[in-house]
Coordinates of C-alpha atoms in Angstrom, one line a residue:
Chain A
E11 CA -88.8 -39.5 -52.7
T12 CA -88.6 -39.4 -48.9
K13 CA -90.6 -36.5 -47.5
G14 CA -88.8 -34.4 -45.0
T15 CA -90.0 -31.1 -43.7
P16 CA -90.5 -28.7 -46.6
H17 CA -87.3 -26.9 -45.6
T18 CA -85.0 -29.9 -45.8
S19 CA -86.6 -31.1 -49.0
Y20 CA -86.2 -27.7 -50.5
S21 CA -82.5 -27.7 -49.7
Q22 CA -82.2 -31.2 -51.1
F23 CA -84.0 -30.0 -54.3
L24 CA -81.4 -27.1 -54.6
R25 CA -78.6 -29.5 -54.0
Q26 CA -79.7 -32.1 -56.5
H27 CA -81.3 -30.0 -59.2
V28 CA -80.1 -26.4 -59.3
D29 CA -76.8 -25.3 -60.7
N30 CA -76.7 -21.6 -61.7
P31 CA -74.7 -20.5 -63.5
K32 CA -73.9 -23.8 -65.0
T33 CA -70.6 -25.2 -63.7
R34 CA -67.9 -25.2 -66.3
A35 CA -66.8 -28.5 -67.7
P36 CA -65.2 -29.6 -71.0
N37 CA -68.5 -31.3 -72.2
D38 CA -71.8 -32.4 -70.8
R39 CA -70.5 -35.9 -70.0
S40 CA -67.7 -34.5 -67.8
Y41 CA -70.2 -32.0 -66.4
C42 CA -72.5 -34.8 -65.3
N43 CA -69.6 -37.0 -63.9
L44 CA -68.4 -34.0 -61.8
M45 CA -71.7 -32.7 -60.7
M46 CA -73.3 -36.0 -59.7
Q47 CA -70.3 -36.7 -57.5
R48 CA -70.2 -33.2 -56.1
R49 CA -73.9 -33.1 -55.2
G50 CA -73.8 -36.5 -53.5
M51 CA -75.7 -38.6 -56.0
A52 CA -72.9 -41.0 -56.9
R53 CA -73.0 -43.5 -54.0
P54 CA -74.8 -45.5 -55.4
C55 CA -75.0 -44.0 -58.8
K56 CA -78.4 -42.3 -59.3
H57 CA -79.7 -43.4 -62.7
T58 CA -80.9 -40.1 -64.0
N59 CA -80.9 -36.5 -62.8
T60 CA -81.7 -33.1 -64.2
F61 CA -79.8 -29.9 -63.3
V62 CA -81.6 -26.6 -64.0
H63 CA -79.5 -23.6 -64.8
A64 CA -81.7 -20.9 -63.5
P65 CA -81.8 -18.9 -60.2
A66 CA -83.5 -20.6 -57.3
S67 CA -86.0 -17.6 -57.1
Q68 CA -87.3 -18.5 -60.6
L69 CA -87.8 -22.1 -59.6
R70 CA -89.7 -21.0 -56.4
D71 CA -91.9 -19.0 -58.7
V72 CA -93.0 -22.2 -60.5
C73 CA -94.8 -23.0 -57.2
G74 CA -96.6 -19.7 -57.7
R75 CA -97.4 -17.6 -60.7
A76 CA -94.8 -19.0 -62.9
G77 CA -96.4 -22.4 -63.0
R78 CA -99.7 -24.2 -63.4
P79 CA -101.1 -27.1 -61.2
V80 CA -101.4 -30.5 -62.8
G81 CA -102.8 -32.7 -60.1
R82 CA -101.7 -33.6 -56.5
N83 CA -99.0 -31.1 -55.7
L84 CA -97.4 -31.1 -59.1
R85 CA -96.9 -28.0 -61.2
N86 CA -95.8 -27.4 -64.8
S87 CA -93.6 -24.4 -65.4
N88 CA -94.9 -21.8 -67.8
N89 CA -91.4 -21.0 -69.0
R90 CA -88.6 -23.0 -70.4
Y91 CA -85.3 -23.4 -68.7
R92 CA -81.9 -24.4 -69.7
I93 CA -81.3 -27.9 -68.3
T94 CA -78.7 -30.6 -68.4
I95 CA -80.0 -34.2 -68.2
C96 CA -77.6 -36.7 -66.8
R97 CA -78.2 -40.4 -67.5
L98 CA -76.1 -43.2 -66.2
A99 CA -74.2 -45.0 -69.0
S100 CA -75.2 -48.5 -68.8
G101 CA -72.0 -50.2 -67.8
S102 CA -71.7 -49.2 -64.2
T103 CA -74.0 -48.9 -61.2
R104 CA -71.3 -48.9 -58.7
P105 CA -68.9 -46.0 -58.3
P106 CA -67.1 -44.5 -60.2
C107 CA -70.3 -43.5 -62.0
N108 CA -70.1 -42.8 -65.7
Y109 CA -72.8 -40.5 -67.1
R110 CA -74.0 -39.3 -70.4
G111 CA -75.1 -35.7 -70.5
G112 CA -77.2 -33.7 -72.8
S113 CA -78.3 -30.0 -72.7
S114 CA -81.7 -28.8 -73.6
T115 CA -84.2 -26.0 -73.0
R116 CA -87.4 -27.4 -71.6
R117 CA -90.4 -26.7 -69.4
I118 CA -90.2 -28.7 -66.2
R119 CA -92.6 -30.3 -63.7
V120 CA -91.9 -30.1 -60.0
A121 CA -93.8 -30.9 -56.8
C122 CA -94.4 -28.0 -54.4
V123 CA -95.0 -28.1 -50.7
R124 CA -95.9 -24.7 -49.0
G125 CA -94.7 -22.7 -51.9
L126 CA -91.3 -24.4 -52.3
P127 CA -90.2 -26.9 -54.9
V128 CA -89.3 -30.1 -53.1
H129 CA -89.2 -32.7 -55.8
Y130 CA -88.2 -32.8 -59.5
D131 CA -90.7 -34.8 -61.3
R132 CA -89.8 -34.6 -64.9
N133 CA -88.8 -32.6 -68.0
L134 CA -91.6 -31.7 -70.3
Chain B
M21 CA -52.2 -44.1 -43.3
D22 CA -54.5 -42.9 -46.0
L23 CA -55.4 -39.5 -47.3
D24 CA -58.8 -39.5 -49.1
I25 CA -60.4 -36.2 -50.1
Q26 CA -63.1 -35.6 -52.7
C27 CA -64.7 -32.4 -53.9
E28 CA -63.1 -30.0 -51.5
E29 CA -61.5 -26.7 -52.4
M30 CA -58.1 -26.2 -50.9
S31 CA -57.3 -23.0 -49.0
A32 CA -53.6 -22.2 -48.5
S33 CA -53.7 -23.2 -44.8
R34 CA -55.5 -26.4 -45.6
W35 CA -53.0 -27.3 -48.2
T36 CA -50.1 -26.7 -45.8
E37 CA -51.9 -29.1 -43.3
L38 CA -52.3 -31.7 -46.0
K39 CA -48.7 -31.5 -47.2
S40 CA -47.4 -33.0 -43.9
S41 CA -50.1 -35.8 -44.0
M42 CA -49.1 -36.6 -47.6
N43 CA -45.5 -37.1 -46.5
T44 CA -46.5 -40.1 -44.3
S45 CA -49.3 -41.5 -46.3
K46 CA -49.4 -44.8 -48.1
T47 CA -52.2 -43.7 -50.4
V48 CA -53.1 -40.1 -51.4
R49 CA -56.4 -39.3 -53.1
L50 CA -57.3 -35.7 -53.9
D51 CA -60.2 -36.0 -56.4
D52 CA -61.8 -32.8 -57.7
C53 CA -60.0 -30.5 -55.2
S54 CA -59.4 -27.6 -57.6
L55 CA -55.7 -28.4 -57.6
S56 CA -53.5 -26.9 -60.3
A57 CA -50.0 -26.9 -61.6
S58 CA -48.8 -24.9 -58.6
H59 CA -49.8 -27.7 -56.2
C60 CA -47.9 -30.2 -58.4
K61 CA -44.6 -28.8 -57.2
D62 CA -45.4 -29.7 -53.6
I63 CA -46.8 -33.1 -54.7
G64 CA -43.6 -33.7 -56.6
S65 CA -41.6 -33.1 -53.4
V66 CA -43.8 -35.6 -51.6
L67 CA -43.0 -38.1 -54.3
C68 CA -39.3 -37.5 -53.8
S69 CA -39.3 -37.9 -50.1
N70 CA -42.2 -40.3 -49.3
Q71 CA -40.9 -43.8 -49.9
I72 CA -43.9 -45.6 -48.7
L73 CA -46.3 -43.8 -51.0
T74 CA -47.8 -46.5 -53.3
E75 CA -50.9 -44.9 -54.7
L76 CA -51.6 -41.4 -55.9
T77 CA -55.0 -40.3 -57.3
L78 CA -55.5 -36.7 -58.6
N79 CA -58.5 -37.2 -60.9
N80 CA -60.5 -34.1 -61.9
N81 CA -58.0 -31.4 -61.2
E82 CA -56.8 -29.0 -63.9
L83 CA -53.2 -29.9 -63.5
G84 CA -52.3 -29.5 -67.2
D85 CA -49.1 -30.6 -69.0
S86 CA -47.0 -28.3 -66.8
G87 CA -48.3 -29.9 -63.7
V88 CA -47.6 -33.4 -65.0
E89 CA -44.0 -32.3 -65.8
L90 CA -43.5 -31.4 -62.2
L91 CA -45.1 -34.6 -61.0
C92 CA -43.0 -36.8 -63.2
K93 CA -39.8 -35.2 -62.0
G94 CA -40.8 -36.4 -58.5
L95 CA -41.8 -39.8 -59.9
L96 CA -38.4 -40.3 -61.4
T97 CA -36.4 -40.0 -58.2
P98 CA -34.8 -43.4 -57.4
S99 CA -36.4 -43.5 -53.9
C100 CA -40.0 -43.1 -55.3
N101 CA -41.8 -46.4 -55.2
L102 CA -45.2 -45.4 -56.6
Q103 CA -47.3 -48.3 -57.9
K104 CA -50.6 -46.7 -59.0
L105 CA -51.2 -43.4 -60.6
W106 CA -54.6 -41.9 -61.5
L107 CA -54.7 -38.7 -63.5
Q108 CA -58.1 -38.8 -65.2
N109 CA -59.6 -35.6 -66.5
C110 CA -56.6 -33.5 -65.6
N111 CA -56.6 -31.4 -68.8
L112 CA -53.6 -33.2 -70.2
T113 CA -52.6 -33.2 -73.9
D114 CA -50.0 -35.1 -76.0
A115 CA -47.4 -32.8 -74.5
S116 CA -47.6 -34.8 -71.2
C117 CA -46.8 -38.1 -72.9
K118 CA -43.1 -37.7 -73.2
H119 CA -43.0 -37.3 -69.4
F120 CA -45.0 -40.5 -69.0
R121 CA -42.7 -42.2 -71.4
S122 CA -39.7 -41.4 -69.2
V123 CA -41.5 -42.7 -66.1
L124 CA -42.6 -45.9 -67.8
S125 CA -39.0 -46.5 -69.0
A126 CA -37.4 -45.9 -65.6
K127 CA -39.9 -47.2 -63.1
P128 CA -40.6 -51.0 -62.9
T129 CA -42.5 -50.3 -59.7
L130 CA -45.3 -48.5 -61.6
T131 CA -48.0 -51.1 -62.1
E132 CA -51.1 -49.0 -62.9
L133 CA -51.6 -45.9 -65.0
H134 CA -55.1 -44.4 -65.5
L135 CA -55.2 -41.5 -67.9
G136 CA -58.8 -41.5 -69.1
D137 CA -60.5 -38.3 -70.2
N138 CA -57.4 -36.5 -71.3
K139 CA -57.0 -35.4 -75.0
L140 CA -53.8 -37.4 -75.6
G141 CA -54.5 -38.1 -79.2
T142 CA -52.9 -40.4 -81.7
S143 CA -49.4 -38.9 -81.4
G144 CA -49.5 -38.7 -77.7
V145 CA -50.5 -42.3 -77.3
K146 CA -47.7 -43.3 -79.7
V147 CA -45.2 -41.6 -77.4
L148 CA -46.8 -43.3 -74.4
C149 CA -46.5 -46.7 -76.0
E150 CA -42.8 -46.2 -76.6
G151 CA -42.4 -46.0 -72.9
L152 CA -44.7 -49.1 -72.5
M153 CA -42.4 -51.1 -74.8
D154 CA -39.3 -50.4 -72.7
P155 CA -38.0 -53.6 -71.1
N156 CA -38.0 -51.8 -67.7
C157 CA -41.7 -51.3 -67.9
K158 CA -43.7 -53.7 -65.8
L159 CA -47.1 -52.1 -66.2
Q160 CA -50.1 -54.3 -65.3
K161 CA -53.1 -52.0 -65.8
L162 CA -53.4 -49.3 -68.5
Q163 CA -56.6 -47.2 -68.8
L164 CA -57.0 -44.8 -71.7
E165 CA -60.7 -44.2 -71.9
Y166 CA -61.8 -41.1 -73.9
C167 CA -58.2 -40.3 -74.8
E168 CA -58.9 -39.6 -78.5
L169 CA -57.0 -42.7 -79.6
S170 CA -57.3 -43.5 -83.3
P171 CA -57.1 -46.9 -85.2
D172 CA -53.4 -46.2 -85.8
N173 CA -52.7 -46.6 -82.1
C174 CA -53.7 -50.2 -82.2
E175 CA -50.5 -51.3 -84.0
M176 CA -48.4 -50.3 -81.0
L177 CA -50.8 -51.6 -78.5
C178 CA -50.7 -54.9 -80.4
S179 CA -46.9 -54.9 -80.0
A180 CA -47.2 -54.1 -76.3
L181 CA -49.6 -57.1 -75.9
R182 CA -47.0 -59.3 -77.6
T183 CA -44.1 -58.2 -75.5
K184 CA -45.5 -57.4 -72.1
P185 CA -46.6 -60.5 -70.1
S186 CA -47.1 -58.2 -67.1
L187 CA -50.1 -56.4 -68.8
R188 CA -53.3 -57.7 -67.2
V189 CA -55.8 -55.0 -67.8
L190 CA -56.3 -52.9 -70.9
N191 CA -59.2 -50.4 -71.0
I192 CA -59.4 -48.4 -74.3
S193 CA -63.2 -47.9 -74.2
N194 CA -64.7 -44.8 -75.8
N195 CA -62.2 -44.3 -78.5
K196 CA -63.0 -44.3 -82.2
L197 CA -61.2 -47.5 -83.2
G198 CA -63.4 -49.6 -85.6
D199 CA -63.3 -53.2 -86.7
A200 CA -60.0 -53.1 -88.6
A201 CA -58.1 -51.8 -85.5
V202 CA -59.7 -54.3 -83.2
K203 CA -58.6 -57.1 -85.6
V204 CA -55.0 -55.8 -85.3
L205 CA -55.4 -55.8 -81.5
C206 CA -56.6 -59.4 -81.5
Q207 CA -53.4 -60.5 -83.2
G208 CA -51.6 -59.2 -80.2
L209 CA -54.1 -60.8 -77.8
M210 CA -53.5 -64.2 -79.4
D211 CA -49.7 -64.1 -78.8
P212 CA -48.4 -66.8 -76.4
N213 CA -46.7 -64.0 -74.4
C214 CA -50.0 -62.2 -73.8
N215 CA -51.6 -62.8 -70.4
L216 CA -54.3 -60.2 -70.6
Q217 CA -57.1 -60.8 -68.1
S218 CA -59.4 -57.9 -68.6
L219 CA -60.2 -56.1 -71.9
H220 CA -62.6 -53.2 -72.2
L221 CA -63.6 -52.0 -75.7
E222 CA -66.9 -50.3 -74.9
N223 CA -68.2 -47.8 -77.5
C224 CA -65.2 -48.5 -79.8
R225 CA -67.3 -48.7 -83.1
I226 CA -67.0 -52.4 -83.2
T227 CA -69.5 -54.4 -85.2
A228 CA -70.1 -58.1 -85.8
A229 CA -67.2 -57.9 -88.3
S230 CA -64.6 -58.1 -85.5
C231 CA -66.5 -60.6 -83.3
G232 CA -65.0 -63.5 -85.1
D233 CA -61.5 -62.4 -84.1
L234 CA -62.6 -61.7 -80.5
S235 CA -64.2 -65.1 -80.5
S236 CA -60.9 -66.7 -81.5
V237 CA -59.2 -64.9 -78.6
L238 CA -61.8 -66.2 -76.2
A239 CA -61.3 -69.7 -77.5
R240 CA -57.6 -69.7 -77.2
K241 CA -56.9 -67.6 -74.0
P242 CA -58.0 -69.0 -70.7
S243 CA -56.3 -65.9 -69.1
L244 CA -59.0 -63.6 -70.5
T245 CA -61.6 -63.6 -67.8
E246 CA -63.2 -60.2 -68.3
L247 CA -64.5 -58.9 -71.6
S248 CA -66.6 -55.8 -72.1
V249 CA -67.9 -54.8 -75.5
G250 CA -70.8 -52.7 -74.3
E251 CA -72.2 -50.0 -76.4
N252 CA -71.1 -51.5 -79.7
K253 CA -73.7 -52.5 -82.3
I254 CA -72.6 -56.1 -82.7
G255 CA -76.2 -57.4 -82.8
D256 CA -77.3 -61.0 -82.7
P257 CA -74.8 -62.0 -85.4
G258 CA -72.0 -60.6 -83.3
V259 CA -73.3 -62.3 -80.2
A260 CA -73.5 -65.6 -82.0
L261 CA -69.9 -65.4 -83.0
L262 CA -68.7 -64.4 -79.5
C263 CA -70.7 -67.4 -78.1
Q264 CA -68.8 -69.8 -80.3
G265 CA -65.6 -68.7 -78.5
L266 CA -67.2 -68.5 -75.1
L267 CA -68.4 -72.1 -75.4
N268 CA -64.9 -73.4 -76.1
P269 CA -63.6 -75.4 -73.1
N270 CA -60.4 -73.3 -73.0
C271 CA -62.5 -70.2 -72.3
K272 CA -62.7 -69.4 -68.6
I273 CA -64.7 -66.2 -68.9
E274 CA -65.9 -64.7 -65.6
K275 CA -67.3 -61.3 -66.4
L276 CA -69.1 -60.5 -69.6
W277 CA -70.5 -57.0 -70.4
L278 CA -72.8 -56.9 -73.4
W279 CA -74.8 -53.8 -72.5
E280 CA -76.4 -51.8 -75.4
C281 CA -75.2 -54.2 -78.0
G282 CA -78.4 -54.4 -80.1
I283 CA -79.3 -57.9 -78.9
S284 CA -82.8 -59.2 -79.5
P285 CA -84.6 -62.4 -78.5
A286 CA -82.8 -64.3 -81.2
G287 CA -79.4 -63.6 -79.6
C288 CA -80.6 -65.0 -76.3
K289 CA -80.6 -68.6 -77.6
D290 CA -76.8 -68.6 -77.9
L291 CA -76.4 -66.8 -74.6
S292 CA -78.6 -69.3 -72.9
Q293 CA -76.3 -72.0 -73.9
V294 CA -73.3 -70.2 -72.5
L295 CA -75.2 -69.7 -69.2
S296 CA -75.9 -73.4 -68.9
T297 CA -72.4 -74.6 -69.7
K298 CA -69.9 -71.9 -68.5
E299 CA -69.5 -72.6 -64.8
S300 CA -66.8 -69.9 -64.7
L301 CA -69.2 -67.1 -65.7
T302 CA -70.1 -65.1 -62.6
E303 CA -71.2 -61.7 -64.0
L304 CA -73.3 -60.9 -67.0
S305 CA -74.6 -57.5 -68.1
L306 CA -77.2 -57.2 -70.8
I307 CA -78.5 -53.8 -69.9
G308 CA -80.3 -51.8 -72.6
N309 CA -80.8 -54.7 -75.1
G310 CA -84.3 -55.4 -76.5
L311 CA -84.4 -58.9 -75.0
G312 CA -88.1 -58.8 -74.3
D313 CA -90.0 -61.5 -72.5
P314 CA -89.3 -64.2 -75.0
G315 CA -85.5 -63.4 -74.8
M316 CA -85.7 -63.4 -71.0
E317 CA -87.4 -66.8 -71.0
L318 CA -84.7 -68.3 -73.1
L319 CA -82.0 -66.9 -70.7
C320 CA -83.9 -68.3 -67.7
Q321 CA -83.8 -71.8 -69.2
G322 CA -80.0 -71.6 -69.2
L323 CA -80.0 -70.1 -65.7
K324 CA -81.9 -73.1 -64.3
D325 CA -79.2 -75.5 -65.3
P326 CA -77.2 -76.9 -62.3
K327 CA -74.0 -75.8 -64.1
A328 CA -75.1 -72.2 -64.1
K329 CA -73.1 -70.4 -61.4
L330 CA -74.0 -66.8 -62.3
Q331 CA -73.7 -64.5 -59.3
A332 CA -74.7 -61.1 -60.8
L333 CA -77.2 -60.5 -63.6
W334 CA -77.9 -57.0 -64.9
I335 CA -81.0 -56.8 -67.1
R336 CA -82.0 -53.2 -66.6
E337 CA -84.1 -51.6 -69.4
C338 CA -84.4 -54.8 -71.4
G339 CA -88.1 -54.4 -72.4
L340 CA -89.3 -56.9 -69.9
T341 CA -92.9 -57.1 -68.5
T342 CA -94.9 -59.1 -66.0
A343 CA -95.0 -61.9 -68.5
C344 CA -91.5 -63.1 -67.9
C345 CA -91.6 -62.8 -64.2
K346 CA -92.7 -66.4 -63.7
S347 CA -89.5 -67.7 -65.4
I348 CA -87.4 -65.3 -63.4
S349 CA -89.2 -66.5 -60.2
S350 CA -88.4 -70.1 -61.0
V351 CA -84.8 -69.2 -61.5
L352 CA -84.7 -67.5 -58.1
A353 CA -86.3 -70.6 -56.5
T354 CA -83.6 -73.0 -57.9
N355 CA -80.4 -71.0 -58.5
Q356 CA -78.5 -70.7 -55.2
T357 CA -75.5 -68.7 -56.6
L358 CA -77.3 -65.6 -57.7
R359 CA -76.5 -62.7 -55.4
E360 CA -77.3 -59.6 -57.5
L361 CA -80.3 -59.0 -59.7
H362 CA -80.6 -55.6 -61.4
M363 CA -83.8 -55.3 -63.3
G364 CA -84.8 -51.7 -63.0
G365 CA -86.4 -49.9 -65.9
N366 CA -88.6 -52.8 -66.9
K367 CA -92.4 -52.4 -66.7
I368 CA -93.0 -55.4 -64.5
G369 CA -95.6 -53.7 -62.2
D370 CA -97.0 -54.8 -58.9
A371 CA -98.2 -58.1 -60.5
G372 CA -94.6 -58.8 -61.5
V373 CA -93.4 -58.3 -57.9
E374 CA -96.1 -60.7 -56.6
I375 CA -94.8 -63.4 -59.0
L376 CA -91.2 -62.8 -58.1
H377 CA -92.1 -62.9 -54.4
E378 CA -92.6 -66.6 -54.6
G379 CA -89.2 -67.3 -56.0
L380 CA -87.5 -64.8 -53.6
M381 CA -89.1 -66.5 -50.6
N382 CA -87.8 -69.9 -51.5
P383 CA -85.1 -71.1 -49.0
S384 CA -82.7 -71.7 -51.9
C385 CA -82.7 -68.1 -52.9
N386 CA -79.7 -66.3 -51.5
L387 CA -80.1 -62.9 -53.2
R388 CA -78.2 -60.1 -51.6
S389 CA -79.0 -57.2 -53.9
L390 CA -82.3 -56.5 -55.7
W391 CA -82.8 -53.4 -57.9
L392 CA -86.3 -52.7 -59.0
G393 CA -86.0 -49.0 -59.7
N394 CA -88.5 -47.5 -62.2
C395 CA -90.5 -50.7 -62.6
S396 CA -94.0 -49.2 -62.5
L397 CA -94.5 -50.3 -58.9
S398 CA -97.0 -48.8 -56.5
A399 CA -98.0 -49.1 -52.9
A400 CA -99.9 -52.3 -53.7
C401 CA -96.7 -54.4 -53.9
C402 CA -95.2 -53.2 -50.7
G403 CA -96.9 -55.8 -48.7
S404 CA -95.1 -58.6 -50.6
L405 CA -91.8 -56.6 -50.4
A406 CA -92.3 -56.2 -46.7
T407 CA -92.6 -60.0 -46.1
I408 CA -89.5 -60.5 -48.2
L409 CA -87.6 -58.0 -46.1
S410 CA -88.7 -59.7 -42.9
S411 CA -87.8 -63.2 -44.1
K412 CA -84.6 -62.9 -46.0
P413 CA -81.6 -61.9 -43.9
S414 CA -79.5 -62.4 -47.0
L415 CA -81.0 -59.4 -48.7
T416 CA -78.8 -56.4 -47.9
E417 CA -79.6 -54.0 -50.7
L418 CA -83.0 -53.0 -52.2
D419 CA -83.5 -50.3 -54.8
L420 CA -87.0 -49.1 -55.4
S421 CA -86.3 -45.6 -56.7
N422 CA -88.6 -43.9 -59.2
N423 CA -91.7 -46.0 -58.3
S424 CA -94.9 -44.4 -56.9
L425 CA -94.8 -46.2 -53.6
E426 CA -96.3 -43.3 -51.7
D427 CA -96.3 -42.8 -47.9
E428 CA -98.5 -45.9 -47.5
G429 CA -96.1 -48.2 -49.3
V430 CA -93.0 -46.7 -47.6
K431 CA -94.6 -47.2 -44.2
K432 CA -95.2 -50.9 -44.8
L433 CA -91.5 -51.2 -45.8
C434 CA -90.3 -49.3 -42.8
E435 CA -92.2 -51.6 -40.5
S436 CA -90.5 -54.7 -41.9
L437 CA -87.1 -52.9 -41.5
K438 CA -87.6 -53.3 -37.7
H439 CA -87.9 -57.1 -38.0
P440 CA -85.0 -59.0 -36.5
N441 CA -84.6 -61.0 -39.7
C442 CA -84.2 -57.9 -41.8
K443 CA -80.5 -57.2 -42.4
L444 CA -81.0 -54.6 -45.0
Q445 CA -78.1 -52.1 -45.3
Q446 CA -79.2 -50.0 -48.1
L447 CA -82.7 -49.0 -49.1
V448 CA -83.1 -46.6 -52.0

């Protein structure tokens, strides 16, 4: 991940990983196809991306009392969140991107800089 | 003049602005713009009056069947010369199909129809095919991915293949078809009248059982240059059967997609033979198969043959490690036609990059695009990558996403970006 100032990285984090309430779509596959495009991750097709359906304030808290440090600037969330994981279906890497989607409720791991989440590391 | 808008919500004033642009545009694309049936009335008028409009794309808008009815009214005007129509994911059902039937029966100018991601269903597609069969219909490309087709629909598609020499591209991926239906389809594909160039049957519940029929088509039809059977569990037996057809001198295959087909090292032997004999083959996807290092080494043997003219090789997530990088490196050093190598998602590590470096630096190597995302790389390999970037002006695309390159590694890469020889256009 490129490191901008914490502020620009935080807005990128919101753009790439936060969708609350979850945008309506016929199914998770359509959800992913729409959202990856809308949030600018479809040129080229980003292989995998997770959207968290929780308020940004809750995710900021993961960088504080709602999370625990796990080395470097990474933190695991104490709570579980509703997420949708989008993975590129293996046919295409050039647009139009075709994704597979799956919903889940998981704890998450993010990187925090000056109290703000700036990077989505993984689902736990 | 082109109108191309994506992911934008239309206010009333914005829409009024656009209406006048649409009237003078040759192509109109309004993808995911929150359009609905009410906008279709206006678009219908544009279709009536704009005689130079050849392409209309309205994917990802909830137009519904009532919207389509309005659009088709416009399409049916004699002065409308539309050639290409895209209505993917527009919340259409079987009710739309009678309107499409009318258009297909009346408009020989319509050459492309893309209706993926609409629940047209068995009965809807039957009605659609009636239009397809009309002598007036000169459709070239038909795309019905995720349209809830059933095996029954393949009878009529078979007839269409027999009677429509204009049909070049058929994409029915992601429909529950099964082997029996694909066999019926193959009967149509074998017809002397059939000139199909591109066939997409991804995730259609095909097994090795229909690969014999597909193989016969490949052996008989030089017109079939693109075949995708990705995401079907055909396994090594299926691949072996397909390769029989592929090896036939009549077969002029150019693009072959066998991603997630359950291929193991055993299947690579037959594929290797195809690589070393089919000079027409320019693109091969084997993404998501457990090829492993032994499988990759077999493929590399084929790729080193002077007859191998492959331009794009996609081997993402194939269970490769550092061990096969030497073979890949020697391919890079000898094969001058390879332009694109996608090998992300394989744990090749920094050691793997060091080995590939040798082949990449060879003057014979003309690689344009290299994807090494998620390959367990670290800052340690960035030195080698940097020298490649400074020495290979042919390399225009490099993907290193999801590797722990760190600031240190990224800095080294950025330095080489300043080098005059570096013509990189995209660094991920």
